[in-house]
CSV table of C-alpha atoms and ligand atoms in Angstrom, one decimal:
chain,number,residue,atom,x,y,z
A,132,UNK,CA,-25.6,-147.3,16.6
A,133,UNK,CA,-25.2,-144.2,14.8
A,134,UNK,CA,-26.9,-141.0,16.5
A,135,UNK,CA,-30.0,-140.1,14.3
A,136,UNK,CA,-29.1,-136.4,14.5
A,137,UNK,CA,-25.9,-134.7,13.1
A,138,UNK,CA,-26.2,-131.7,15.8
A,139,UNK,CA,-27.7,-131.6,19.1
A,140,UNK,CA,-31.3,-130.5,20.0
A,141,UNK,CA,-31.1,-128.3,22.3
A,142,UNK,CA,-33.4,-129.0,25.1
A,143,UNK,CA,-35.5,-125.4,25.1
A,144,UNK,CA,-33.7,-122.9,23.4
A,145,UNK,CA,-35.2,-119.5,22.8
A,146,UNK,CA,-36.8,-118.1,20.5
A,147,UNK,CA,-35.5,-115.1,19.1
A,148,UNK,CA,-35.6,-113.0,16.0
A,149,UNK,CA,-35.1,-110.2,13.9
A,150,UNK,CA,-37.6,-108.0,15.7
A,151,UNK,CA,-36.0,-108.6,19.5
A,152,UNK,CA,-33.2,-107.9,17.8
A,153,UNK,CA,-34.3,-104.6,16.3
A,154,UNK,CA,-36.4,-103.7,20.0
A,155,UNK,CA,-33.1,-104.3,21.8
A,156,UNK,CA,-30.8,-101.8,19.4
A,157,UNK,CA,-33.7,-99.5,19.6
A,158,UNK,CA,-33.7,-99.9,23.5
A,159,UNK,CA,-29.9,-98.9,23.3
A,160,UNK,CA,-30.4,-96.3,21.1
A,161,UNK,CA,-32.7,-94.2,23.6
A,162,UNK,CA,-30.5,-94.4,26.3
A,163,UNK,CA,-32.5,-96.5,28.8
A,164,UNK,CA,-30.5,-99.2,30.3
A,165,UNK,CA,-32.2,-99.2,33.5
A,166,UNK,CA,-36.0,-99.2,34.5
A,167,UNK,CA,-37.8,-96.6,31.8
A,168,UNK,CA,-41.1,-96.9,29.6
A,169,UNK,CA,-40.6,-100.2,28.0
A,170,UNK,CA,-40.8,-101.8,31.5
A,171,UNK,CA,-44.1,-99.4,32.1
A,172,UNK,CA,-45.5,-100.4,29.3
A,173,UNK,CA,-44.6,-104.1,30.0
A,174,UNK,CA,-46.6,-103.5,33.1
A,175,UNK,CA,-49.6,-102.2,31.2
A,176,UNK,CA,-49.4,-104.9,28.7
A,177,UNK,CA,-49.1,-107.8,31.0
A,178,UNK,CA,-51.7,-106.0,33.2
A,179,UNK,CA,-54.5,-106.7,30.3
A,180,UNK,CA,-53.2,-109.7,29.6
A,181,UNK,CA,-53.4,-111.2,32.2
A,182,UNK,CA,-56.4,-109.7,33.2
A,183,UNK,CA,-55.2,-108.0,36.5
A,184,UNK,CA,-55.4,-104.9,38.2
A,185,UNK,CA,-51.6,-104.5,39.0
A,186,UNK,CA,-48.1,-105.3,36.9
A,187,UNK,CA,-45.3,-105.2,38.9
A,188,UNK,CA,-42.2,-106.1,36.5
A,189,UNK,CA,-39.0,-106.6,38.7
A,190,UNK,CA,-35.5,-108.2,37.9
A,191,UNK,CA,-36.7,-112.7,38.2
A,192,UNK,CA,-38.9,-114.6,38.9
A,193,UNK,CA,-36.7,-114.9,42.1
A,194,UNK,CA,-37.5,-111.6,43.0
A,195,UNK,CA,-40.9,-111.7,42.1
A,196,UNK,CA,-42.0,-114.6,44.5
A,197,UNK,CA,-39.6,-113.0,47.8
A,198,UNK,CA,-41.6,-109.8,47.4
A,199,UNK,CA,-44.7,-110.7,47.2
A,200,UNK,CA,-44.1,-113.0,50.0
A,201,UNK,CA,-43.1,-109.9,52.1
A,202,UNK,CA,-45.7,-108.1,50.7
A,203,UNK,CA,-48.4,-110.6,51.6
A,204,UNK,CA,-46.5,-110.1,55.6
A,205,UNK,CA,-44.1,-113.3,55.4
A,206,UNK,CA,-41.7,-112.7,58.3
A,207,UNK,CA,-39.3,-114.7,60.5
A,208,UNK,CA,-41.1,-117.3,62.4
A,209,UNK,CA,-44.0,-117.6,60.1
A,210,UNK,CA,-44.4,-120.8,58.1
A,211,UNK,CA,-45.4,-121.1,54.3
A,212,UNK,CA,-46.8,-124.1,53.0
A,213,UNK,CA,-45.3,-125.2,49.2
A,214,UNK,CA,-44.7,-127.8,47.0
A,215,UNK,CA,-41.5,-130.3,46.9
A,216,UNK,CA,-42.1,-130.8,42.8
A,217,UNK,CA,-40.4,-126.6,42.0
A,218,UNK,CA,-37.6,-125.1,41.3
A,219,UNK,CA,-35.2,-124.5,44.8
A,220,UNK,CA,-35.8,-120.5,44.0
A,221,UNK,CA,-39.3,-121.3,45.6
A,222,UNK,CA,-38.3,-122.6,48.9
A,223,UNK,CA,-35.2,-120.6,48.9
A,224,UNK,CA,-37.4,-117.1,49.1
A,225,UNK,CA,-39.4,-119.0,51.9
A,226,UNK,CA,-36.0,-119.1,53.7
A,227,UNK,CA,-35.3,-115.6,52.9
A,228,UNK,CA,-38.0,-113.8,54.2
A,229,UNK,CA,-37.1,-115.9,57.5
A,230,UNK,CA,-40.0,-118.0,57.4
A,231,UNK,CA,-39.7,-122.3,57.4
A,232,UNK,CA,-40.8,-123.6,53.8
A,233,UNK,CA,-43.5,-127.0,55.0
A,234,UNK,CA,-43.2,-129.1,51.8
A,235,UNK,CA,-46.8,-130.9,50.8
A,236,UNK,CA,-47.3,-133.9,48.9
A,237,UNK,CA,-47.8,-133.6,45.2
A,238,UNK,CA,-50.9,-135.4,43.0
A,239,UNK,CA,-50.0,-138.3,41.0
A,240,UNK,CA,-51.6,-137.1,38.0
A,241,UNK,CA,-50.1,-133.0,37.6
A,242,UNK,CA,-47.6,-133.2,40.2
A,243,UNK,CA,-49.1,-129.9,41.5
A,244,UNK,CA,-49.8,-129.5,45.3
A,245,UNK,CA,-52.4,-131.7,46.4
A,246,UNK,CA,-55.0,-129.8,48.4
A,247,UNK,CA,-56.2,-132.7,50.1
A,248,UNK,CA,-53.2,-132.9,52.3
A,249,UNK,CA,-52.7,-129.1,53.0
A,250,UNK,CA,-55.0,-128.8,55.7
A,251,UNK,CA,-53.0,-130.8,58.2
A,252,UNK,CA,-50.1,-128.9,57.5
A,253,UNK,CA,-51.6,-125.3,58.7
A,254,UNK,CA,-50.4,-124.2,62.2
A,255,UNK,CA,-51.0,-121.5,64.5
A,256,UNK,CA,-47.4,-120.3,62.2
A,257,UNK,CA,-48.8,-121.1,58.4
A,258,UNK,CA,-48.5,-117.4,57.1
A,259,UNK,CA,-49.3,-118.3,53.4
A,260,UNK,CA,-49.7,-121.5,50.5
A,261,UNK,CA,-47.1,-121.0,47.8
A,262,UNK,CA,-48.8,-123.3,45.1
A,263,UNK,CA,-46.3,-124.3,42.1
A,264,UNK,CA,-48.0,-124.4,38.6
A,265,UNK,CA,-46.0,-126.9,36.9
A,266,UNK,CA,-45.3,-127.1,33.7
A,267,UNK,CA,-48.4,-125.1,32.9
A,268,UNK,CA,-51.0,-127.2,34.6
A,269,UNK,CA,-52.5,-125.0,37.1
A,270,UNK,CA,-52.7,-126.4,40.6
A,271,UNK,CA,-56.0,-126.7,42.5
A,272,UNK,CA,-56.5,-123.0,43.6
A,273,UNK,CA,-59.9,-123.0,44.9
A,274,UNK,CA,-59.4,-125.5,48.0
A,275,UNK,CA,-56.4,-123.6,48.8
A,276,UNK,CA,-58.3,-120.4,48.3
A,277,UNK,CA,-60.8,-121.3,50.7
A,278,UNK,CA,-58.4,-122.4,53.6
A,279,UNK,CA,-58.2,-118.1,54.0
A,280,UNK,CA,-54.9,-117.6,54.3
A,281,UNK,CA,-53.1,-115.3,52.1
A,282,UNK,CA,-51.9,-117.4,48.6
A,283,UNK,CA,-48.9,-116.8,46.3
A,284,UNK,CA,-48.8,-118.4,43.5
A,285,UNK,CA,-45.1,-119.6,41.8
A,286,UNK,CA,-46.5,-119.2,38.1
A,287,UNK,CA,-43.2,-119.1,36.5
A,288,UNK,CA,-44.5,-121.6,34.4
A,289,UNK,CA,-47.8,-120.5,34.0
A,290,UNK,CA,-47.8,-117.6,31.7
A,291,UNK,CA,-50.8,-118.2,29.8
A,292,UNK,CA,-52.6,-120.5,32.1
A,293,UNK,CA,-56.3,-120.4,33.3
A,294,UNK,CA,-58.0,-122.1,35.8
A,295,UNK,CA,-61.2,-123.1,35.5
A,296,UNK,CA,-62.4,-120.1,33.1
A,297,UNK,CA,-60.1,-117.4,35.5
A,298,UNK,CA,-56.4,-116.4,34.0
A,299,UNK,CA,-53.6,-116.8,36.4
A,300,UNK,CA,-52.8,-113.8,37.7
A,301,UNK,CA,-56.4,-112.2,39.3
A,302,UNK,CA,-56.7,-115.0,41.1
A,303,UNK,CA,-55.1,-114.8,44.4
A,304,UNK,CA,-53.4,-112.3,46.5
A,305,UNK,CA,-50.1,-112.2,44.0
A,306,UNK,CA,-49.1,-114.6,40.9
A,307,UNK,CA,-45.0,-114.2,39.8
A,308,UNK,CA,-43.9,-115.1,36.7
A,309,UNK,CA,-40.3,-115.4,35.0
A,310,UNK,CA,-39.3,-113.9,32.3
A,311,UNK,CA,-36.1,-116.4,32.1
A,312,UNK,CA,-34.1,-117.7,29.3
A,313,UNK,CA,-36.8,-121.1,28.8
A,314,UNK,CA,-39.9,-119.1,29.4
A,315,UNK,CA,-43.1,-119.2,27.4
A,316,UNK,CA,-42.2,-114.9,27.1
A,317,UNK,CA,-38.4,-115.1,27.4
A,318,UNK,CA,-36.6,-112.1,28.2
A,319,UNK,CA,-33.2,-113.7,29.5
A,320,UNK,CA,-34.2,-113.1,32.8
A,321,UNK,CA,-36.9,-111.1,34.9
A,322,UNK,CA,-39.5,-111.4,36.5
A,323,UNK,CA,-43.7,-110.0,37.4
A,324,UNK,CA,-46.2,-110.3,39.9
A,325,UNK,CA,-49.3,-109.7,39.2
A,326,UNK,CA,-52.4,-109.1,41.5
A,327,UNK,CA,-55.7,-107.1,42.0
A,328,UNK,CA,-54.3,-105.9,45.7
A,329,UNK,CA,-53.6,-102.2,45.8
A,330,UNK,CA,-51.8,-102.6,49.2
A,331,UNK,CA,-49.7,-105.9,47.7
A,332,UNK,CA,-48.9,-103.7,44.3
A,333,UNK,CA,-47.6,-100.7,46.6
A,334,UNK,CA,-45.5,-102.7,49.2
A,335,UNK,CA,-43.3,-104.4,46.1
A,336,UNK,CA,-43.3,-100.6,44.3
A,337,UNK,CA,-41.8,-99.7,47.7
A,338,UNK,CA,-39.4,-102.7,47.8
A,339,UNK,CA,-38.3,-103.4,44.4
A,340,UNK,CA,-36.3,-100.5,44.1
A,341,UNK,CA,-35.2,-97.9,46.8
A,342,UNK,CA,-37.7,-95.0,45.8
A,343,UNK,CA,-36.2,-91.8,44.6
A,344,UNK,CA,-37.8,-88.2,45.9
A,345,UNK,CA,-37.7,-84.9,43.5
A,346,UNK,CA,-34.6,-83.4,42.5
A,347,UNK,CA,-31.8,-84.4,44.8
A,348,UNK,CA,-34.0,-84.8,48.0
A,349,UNK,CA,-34.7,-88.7,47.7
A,350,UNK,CA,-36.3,-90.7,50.5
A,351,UNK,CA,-37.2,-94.2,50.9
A,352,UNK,CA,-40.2,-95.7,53.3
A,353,UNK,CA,-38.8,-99.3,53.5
A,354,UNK,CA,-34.8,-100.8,53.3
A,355,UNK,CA,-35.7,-101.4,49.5
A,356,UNK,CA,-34.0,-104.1,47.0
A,357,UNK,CA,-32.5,-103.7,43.9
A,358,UNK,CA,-35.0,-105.6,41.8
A,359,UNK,CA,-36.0,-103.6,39.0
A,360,UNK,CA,-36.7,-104.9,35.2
A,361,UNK,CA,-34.0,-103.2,32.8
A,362,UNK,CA,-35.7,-101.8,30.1
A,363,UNK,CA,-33.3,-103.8,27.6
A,364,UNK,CA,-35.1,-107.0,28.9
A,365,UNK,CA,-38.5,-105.3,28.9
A,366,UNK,CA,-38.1,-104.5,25.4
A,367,UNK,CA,-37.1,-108.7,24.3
A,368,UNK,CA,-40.6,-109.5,26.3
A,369,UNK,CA,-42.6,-106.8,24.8
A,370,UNK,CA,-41.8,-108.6,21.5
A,371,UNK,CA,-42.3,-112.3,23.1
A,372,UNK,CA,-46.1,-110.8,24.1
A,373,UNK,CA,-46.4,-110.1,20.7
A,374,UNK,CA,-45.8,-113.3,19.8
A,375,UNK,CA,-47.4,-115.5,22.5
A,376,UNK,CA,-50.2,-116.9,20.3
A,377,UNK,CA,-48.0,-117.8,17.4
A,378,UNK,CA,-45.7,-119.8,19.9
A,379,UNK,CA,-48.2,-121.4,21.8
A,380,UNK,CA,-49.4,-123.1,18.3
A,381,UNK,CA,-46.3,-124.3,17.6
A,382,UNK,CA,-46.2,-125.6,21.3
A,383,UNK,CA,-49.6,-127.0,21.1
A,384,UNK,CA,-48.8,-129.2,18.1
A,385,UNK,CA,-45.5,-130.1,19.2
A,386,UNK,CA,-47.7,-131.9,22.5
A,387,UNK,CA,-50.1,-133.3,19.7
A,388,UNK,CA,-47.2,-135.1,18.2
A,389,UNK,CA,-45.2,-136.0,21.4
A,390,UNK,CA,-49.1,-137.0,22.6
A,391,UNK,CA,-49.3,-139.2,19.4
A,392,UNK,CA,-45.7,-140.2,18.6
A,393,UNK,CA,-45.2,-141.7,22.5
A,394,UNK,CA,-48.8,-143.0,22.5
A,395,UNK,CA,-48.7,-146.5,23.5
A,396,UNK,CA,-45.1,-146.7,24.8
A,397,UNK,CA,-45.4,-149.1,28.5
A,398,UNK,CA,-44.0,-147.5,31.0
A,399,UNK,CA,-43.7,-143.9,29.4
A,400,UNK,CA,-46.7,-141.7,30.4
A,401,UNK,CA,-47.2,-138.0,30.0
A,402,UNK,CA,-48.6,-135.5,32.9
A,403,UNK,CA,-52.1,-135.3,32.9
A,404,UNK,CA,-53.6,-132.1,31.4
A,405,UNK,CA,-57.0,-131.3,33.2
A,406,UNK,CA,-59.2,-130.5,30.4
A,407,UNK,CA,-61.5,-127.8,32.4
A,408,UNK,CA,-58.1,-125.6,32.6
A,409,UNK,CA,-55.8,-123.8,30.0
A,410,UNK,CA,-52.4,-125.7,29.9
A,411,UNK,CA,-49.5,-123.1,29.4
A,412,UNK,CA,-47.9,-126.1,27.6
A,413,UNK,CA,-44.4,-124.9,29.0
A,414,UNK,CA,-42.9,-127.9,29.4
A,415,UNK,CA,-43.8,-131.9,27.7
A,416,UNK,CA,-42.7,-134.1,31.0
A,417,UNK,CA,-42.9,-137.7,30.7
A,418,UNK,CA,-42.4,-140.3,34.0
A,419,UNK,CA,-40.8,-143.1,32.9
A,420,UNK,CA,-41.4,-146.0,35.2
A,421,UNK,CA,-38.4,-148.5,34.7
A,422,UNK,CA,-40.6,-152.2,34.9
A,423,UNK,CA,-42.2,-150.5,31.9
A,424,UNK,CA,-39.6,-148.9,29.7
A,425,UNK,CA,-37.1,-151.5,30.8
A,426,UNK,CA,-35.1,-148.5,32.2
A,427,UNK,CA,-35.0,-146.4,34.5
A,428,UNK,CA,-35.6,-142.2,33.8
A,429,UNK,CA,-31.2,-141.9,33.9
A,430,UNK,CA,-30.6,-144.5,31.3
A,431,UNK,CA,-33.1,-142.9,28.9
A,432,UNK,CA,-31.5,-139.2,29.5
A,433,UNK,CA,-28.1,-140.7,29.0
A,434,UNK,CA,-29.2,-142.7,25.7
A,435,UNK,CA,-30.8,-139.4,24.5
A,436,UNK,CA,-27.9,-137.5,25.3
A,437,UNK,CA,-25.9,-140.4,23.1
A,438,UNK,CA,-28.7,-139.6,20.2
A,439,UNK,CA,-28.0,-135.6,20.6
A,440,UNK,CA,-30.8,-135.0,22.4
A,441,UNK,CA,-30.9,-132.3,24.7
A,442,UNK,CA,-33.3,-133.1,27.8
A,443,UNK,CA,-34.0,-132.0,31.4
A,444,UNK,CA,-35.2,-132.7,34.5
A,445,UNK,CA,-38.4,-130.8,36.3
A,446,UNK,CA,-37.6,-131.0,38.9
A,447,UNK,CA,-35.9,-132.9,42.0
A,448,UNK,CA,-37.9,-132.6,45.1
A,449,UNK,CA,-36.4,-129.7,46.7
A,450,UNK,CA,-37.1,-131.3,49.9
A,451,UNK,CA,-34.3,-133.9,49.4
A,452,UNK,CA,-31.8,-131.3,48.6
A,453,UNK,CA,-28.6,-131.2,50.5
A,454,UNK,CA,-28.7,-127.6,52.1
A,455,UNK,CA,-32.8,-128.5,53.0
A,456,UNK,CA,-32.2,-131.9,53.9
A,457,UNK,CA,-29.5,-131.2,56.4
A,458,UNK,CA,-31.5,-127.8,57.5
A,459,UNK,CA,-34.8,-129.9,58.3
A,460,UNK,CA,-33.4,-133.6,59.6
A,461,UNK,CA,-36.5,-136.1,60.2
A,462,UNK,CA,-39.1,-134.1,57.6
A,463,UNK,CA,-41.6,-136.8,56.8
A,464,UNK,CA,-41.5,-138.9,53.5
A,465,UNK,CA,-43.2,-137.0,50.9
A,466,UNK,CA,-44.1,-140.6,48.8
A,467,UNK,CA,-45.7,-139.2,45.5
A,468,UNK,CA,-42.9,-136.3,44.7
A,469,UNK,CA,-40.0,-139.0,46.0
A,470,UNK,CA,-41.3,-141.4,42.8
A,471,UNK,CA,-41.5,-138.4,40.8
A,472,UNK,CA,-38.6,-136.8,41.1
A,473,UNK,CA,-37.1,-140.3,39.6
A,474,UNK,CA,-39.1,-140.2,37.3
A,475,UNK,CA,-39.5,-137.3,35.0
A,476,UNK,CA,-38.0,-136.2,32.2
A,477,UNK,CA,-38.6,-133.2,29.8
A,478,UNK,CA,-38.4,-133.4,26.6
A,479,UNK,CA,-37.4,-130.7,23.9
A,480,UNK,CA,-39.8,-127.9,23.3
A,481,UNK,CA,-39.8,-124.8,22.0
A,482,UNK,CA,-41.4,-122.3,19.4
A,483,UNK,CA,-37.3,-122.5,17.9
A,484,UNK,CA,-37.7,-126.0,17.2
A,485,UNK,CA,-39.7,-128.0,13.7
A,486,UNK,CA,-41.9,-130.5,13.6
A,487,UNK,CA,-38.8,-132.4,12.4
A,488,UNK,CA,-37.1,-132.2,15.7
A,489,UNK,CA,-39.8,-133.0,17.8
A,490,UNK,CA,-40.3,-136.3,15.5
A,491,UNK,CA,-36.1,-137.1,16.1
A,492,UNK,CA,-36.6,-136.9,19.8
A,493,UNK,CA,-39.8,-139.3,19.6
A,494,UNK,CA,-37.7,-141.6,17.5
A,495,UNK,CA,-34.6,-141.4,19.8
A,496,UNK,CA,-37.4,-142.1,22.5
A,497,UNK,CA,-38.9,-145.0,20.5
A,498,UNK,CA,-35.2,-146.6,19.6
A,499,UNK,CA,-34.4,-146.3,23.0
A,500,UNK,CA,-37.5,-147.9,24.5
A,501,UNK,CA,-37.5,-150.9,21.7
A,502,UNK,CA,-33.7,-151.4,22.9
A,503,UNK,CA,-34.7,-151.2,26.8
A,504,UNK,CA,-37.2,-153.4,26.3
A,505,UNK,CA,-35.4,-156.1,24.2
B,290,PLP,C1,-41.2,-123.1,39.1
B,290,PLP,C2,-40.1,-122.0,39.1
B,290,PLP,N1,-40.2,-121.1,40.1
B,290,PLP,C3,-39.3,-120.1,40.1
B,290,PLP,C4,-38.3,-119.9,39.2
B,290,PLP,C5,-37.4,-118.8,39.3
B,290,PLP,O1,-37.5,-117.9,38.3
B,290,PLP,P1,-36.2,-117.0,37.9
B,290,PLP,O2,-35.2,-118.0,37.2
B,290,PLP,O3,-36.7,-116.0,36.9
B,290,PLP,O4,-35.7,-116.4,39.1
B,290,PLP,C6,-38.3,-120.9,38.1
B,290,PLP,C7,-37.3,-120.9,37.1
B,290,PLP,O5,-36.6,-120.2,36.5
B,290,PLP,C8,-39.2,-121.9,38.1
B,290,PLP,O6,-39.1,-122.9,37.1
C-alpha cells in the first residue's frame, strides 16, 4: 500500500517564525550572549504568568529540577519519592543530589503518581515527592501536599496547567519547567523553576551560576553550577509567551479531532483529561491494548513510520531502565506503569502542524487499525 503522505510528519516539531527569528538577530545584535535582560525579563514575565512570587530561568529543565531539589535540602542518604511514567532526567537529578529515587505506582487513567500508594513509600529517609505532570494532566497535588514534606514538582510538561482553580507553579515548594526543543514555549533548551519560597528562589540564585562580587573582587557563598539561561534562548521564549494562547488553540482543536477522529477505535484509548483541571495539552498519548487493535503499540509505531508518520513514546518506565535496573536489583513490580510503558504512543502535535496533518495521522491510525483487525 502506498504511504498516504509524500513527506513525513514530523512528530512535534517547533514552531517558529519570523519574529524568533527577528528576537534572536536582535539578541545578537546587543551583544548578550550570555545571561542579560531578556532572561530578567523572562523571569518577570513567567513570574505573572504563572502567577508566582519567584522566576528562576536556568540552562534545562534538567537543571531546573537538580536545584530545586538541593534547594528544598535533598542530600546524600535522603530518599525522594517519584514517578516511573517521566523522562530518566527526573530520576537521574534524584541520583545526583546523592539521594535514592523510590519509584510509585502510576493511575490507570493519567498515568500521573498515584497518591494512594505514596504513603507507604515515606521513611524515616523520604526527603521530598517529585510528582511528574504528564503530558499536561496535573497529578494529584493536594494528597501529596498534605503528607508535609517538601514537594517538587517535574512540570516540564505542564506549562499552562492548573489544578483545580491554582496554576502550576505557586503551588508547592518549587515547579521546573523546560524550555526544550518540543515544549509548549520552546526555546531549544532551558529551563525555570518557579515558586513563592524566598529561601528556595535564593539557594538556586546562589547555585545556578557562581556569583560575581563588584569590580574584580568576586566571591561565591556556595560551589555554584553553570546553569544560567543565555539570553539568545530567553529571547526565542519571550516570543513563544507571546504566543502561548494562539498555540494552545491550535492544540486544543488538534485533541478535538484526534478525540473525534479515533473515537470508537477498540483497543485505542486516549489519557483521561480530568475536567476540574487545565490540561496543558502537551502531548495526545493513546494506549493501545493489542486484543483490541489487533496489535500491539510496536506494530502500530512501525506501520506509522511506513505511512510517514513521525510518532513517540512517553515514556518507558524509568524504573526498568538498564543503569536503574541493575543499580536497584529486586525493586518491586510497579504493575500499572509496566502495562503502560507498552502501551503508549504519542501522536503528532504541534502549533507547526494543520488540521490536514492531524487528519493523515488519524487516517494512517484508522488504515492501520482496519488492517490489524482484519
Ligand atoms: C517529564 C520531563 N521531565 C524533565 C525533562 C527534562 O527537561 P530538559 O530536556 O529541558 O532538561 C523532560 C524533557 O525534556 C521531560 O519531558
Amino acid at each position: 500500500m502506498r504511504p498516504l503522505r509524500s513527506t513525513l510528519l514530523g512528530f512535534q516539531p517547533p514552531a517558529i517564525g519570523e519574529e524568533e527569528i527577528a528576537a534572536v538577530t536582535e539578541t545578537l545584535r546587543s551583544g548578550w550572549l550570555t545571561t542579560g535582560p531578556r532572561a530578567a525579563l523572562l523571569e518577570e514575565r513567567m513570574a505573572a504568568f504563572l502567577e508566582t512570587d519567584h522566576v528562576l530561568a536556568v540552562a534545562s529543565g534538567t537543571a531546573a529540577l537538580h536545584l530545586a531539589l538541593l534547594a528544598v535540602g535533598v542530600g546524600p542518604g535522603d530518599e525522594v519519592i517519584t514517578s516511573p511514567i517521566t523522562w530518566p532526567a527526573t530520576a537521574n537529578v534524584i541520583e545526583h543530589c546523592g539521594a535514592t529515587p523510590v519509584f510509585c505506582d502510576v493511575r490507570d487513567t493519567d498515568l500521573n503518581i498515584d497518591p494512594a500508594l505514596v504513603p507507604a513509600l515515606v521513611t524515616e529517609r523520604t526527603k521530598a515527592v517529585l510528582p511528574v505532570h504528564f503530558a499536561g494532566q496535573v497529578a494529584d497535588l493536594d494528597p501529596i501536599i498534605a503528607l508535609g514534606l517538601p514537594v517538587v514538582e517535574d512540570a516540564a510538561h505542564a506549562a499552562e496547567s492548573a489544578y483545580r482553580g491554582r496554576k502550576v507553579g505557586g503551588i508547592s515548594d518549587a515547579s521546573c519547567f523546560s524550555l526544550y526543543a518540543t515544549k509548549n514555549i520552546a526555546a531549544g533548551e532551558g529551563g525555570l523553576v518557579a515558586t513563592n519560597r524566598d529561601d528556595v528562589a535564593e539557594a538556586i540564585r546562589n547555585m545556578r551560576l557562581t556569583r560575581r562580587g563588584d569590580g574584580s573582587h568576586y566571591d561565591q557563598v556556595t560551589a555554584g553550577f553553570k546553569a544560567n539561561l543565555s539570553d539568545v534562548l530567553a529571547a526565542i521564549a519571550l516570543v513563544q509567551l507571546d504566543r502561548v494562547e494562539e498555540h494552545a488553540r491550535i492544540r486544543q482543536r488538534q485533541f478535538d479531532l484526534y478525540d473525534e477522529g479515533l473515537a470508537g477505535l477498540a483497543g485505542i484509548t486516549p489519557l483521561v483529561r480530568d475536567p476540574r483541571d487545565v490540561h496543558a495539552l502537551h502531548l495526545y498519548v493513546v494506549r493501545i491494548d493489542a486484543d483490541g487493535a489487533g496489535a500491539d503499540r510496536d506494530a502500530y509505531q512501525r506501520g506509522l513510520a511506513d505511512e510517514l508518520i513521525g510518532t513517540s513514546i512517553h515514556f518507558l518506565p524509568v524504573h526498568g531502565l538498564t543503569w536503574f535496573r541493575e543499580r536497584y536489583p529486586g525493586q518491586e513490580p510497579l504493575p500499572v506503569a509496566e502495562r503502560a510503558g507498552a502501551e503508549v504512543l504519542s501522536l503528532p502535535l504541534s502549533p507547526a502542524h494543520s488540521d490536514d496533518d492531524i487528519l493523515d495521522a488519524i487516517d494512517a491510525v484508522r488504515r492501520l487499525h482496519e488492517r490489524f483487525s482484519a
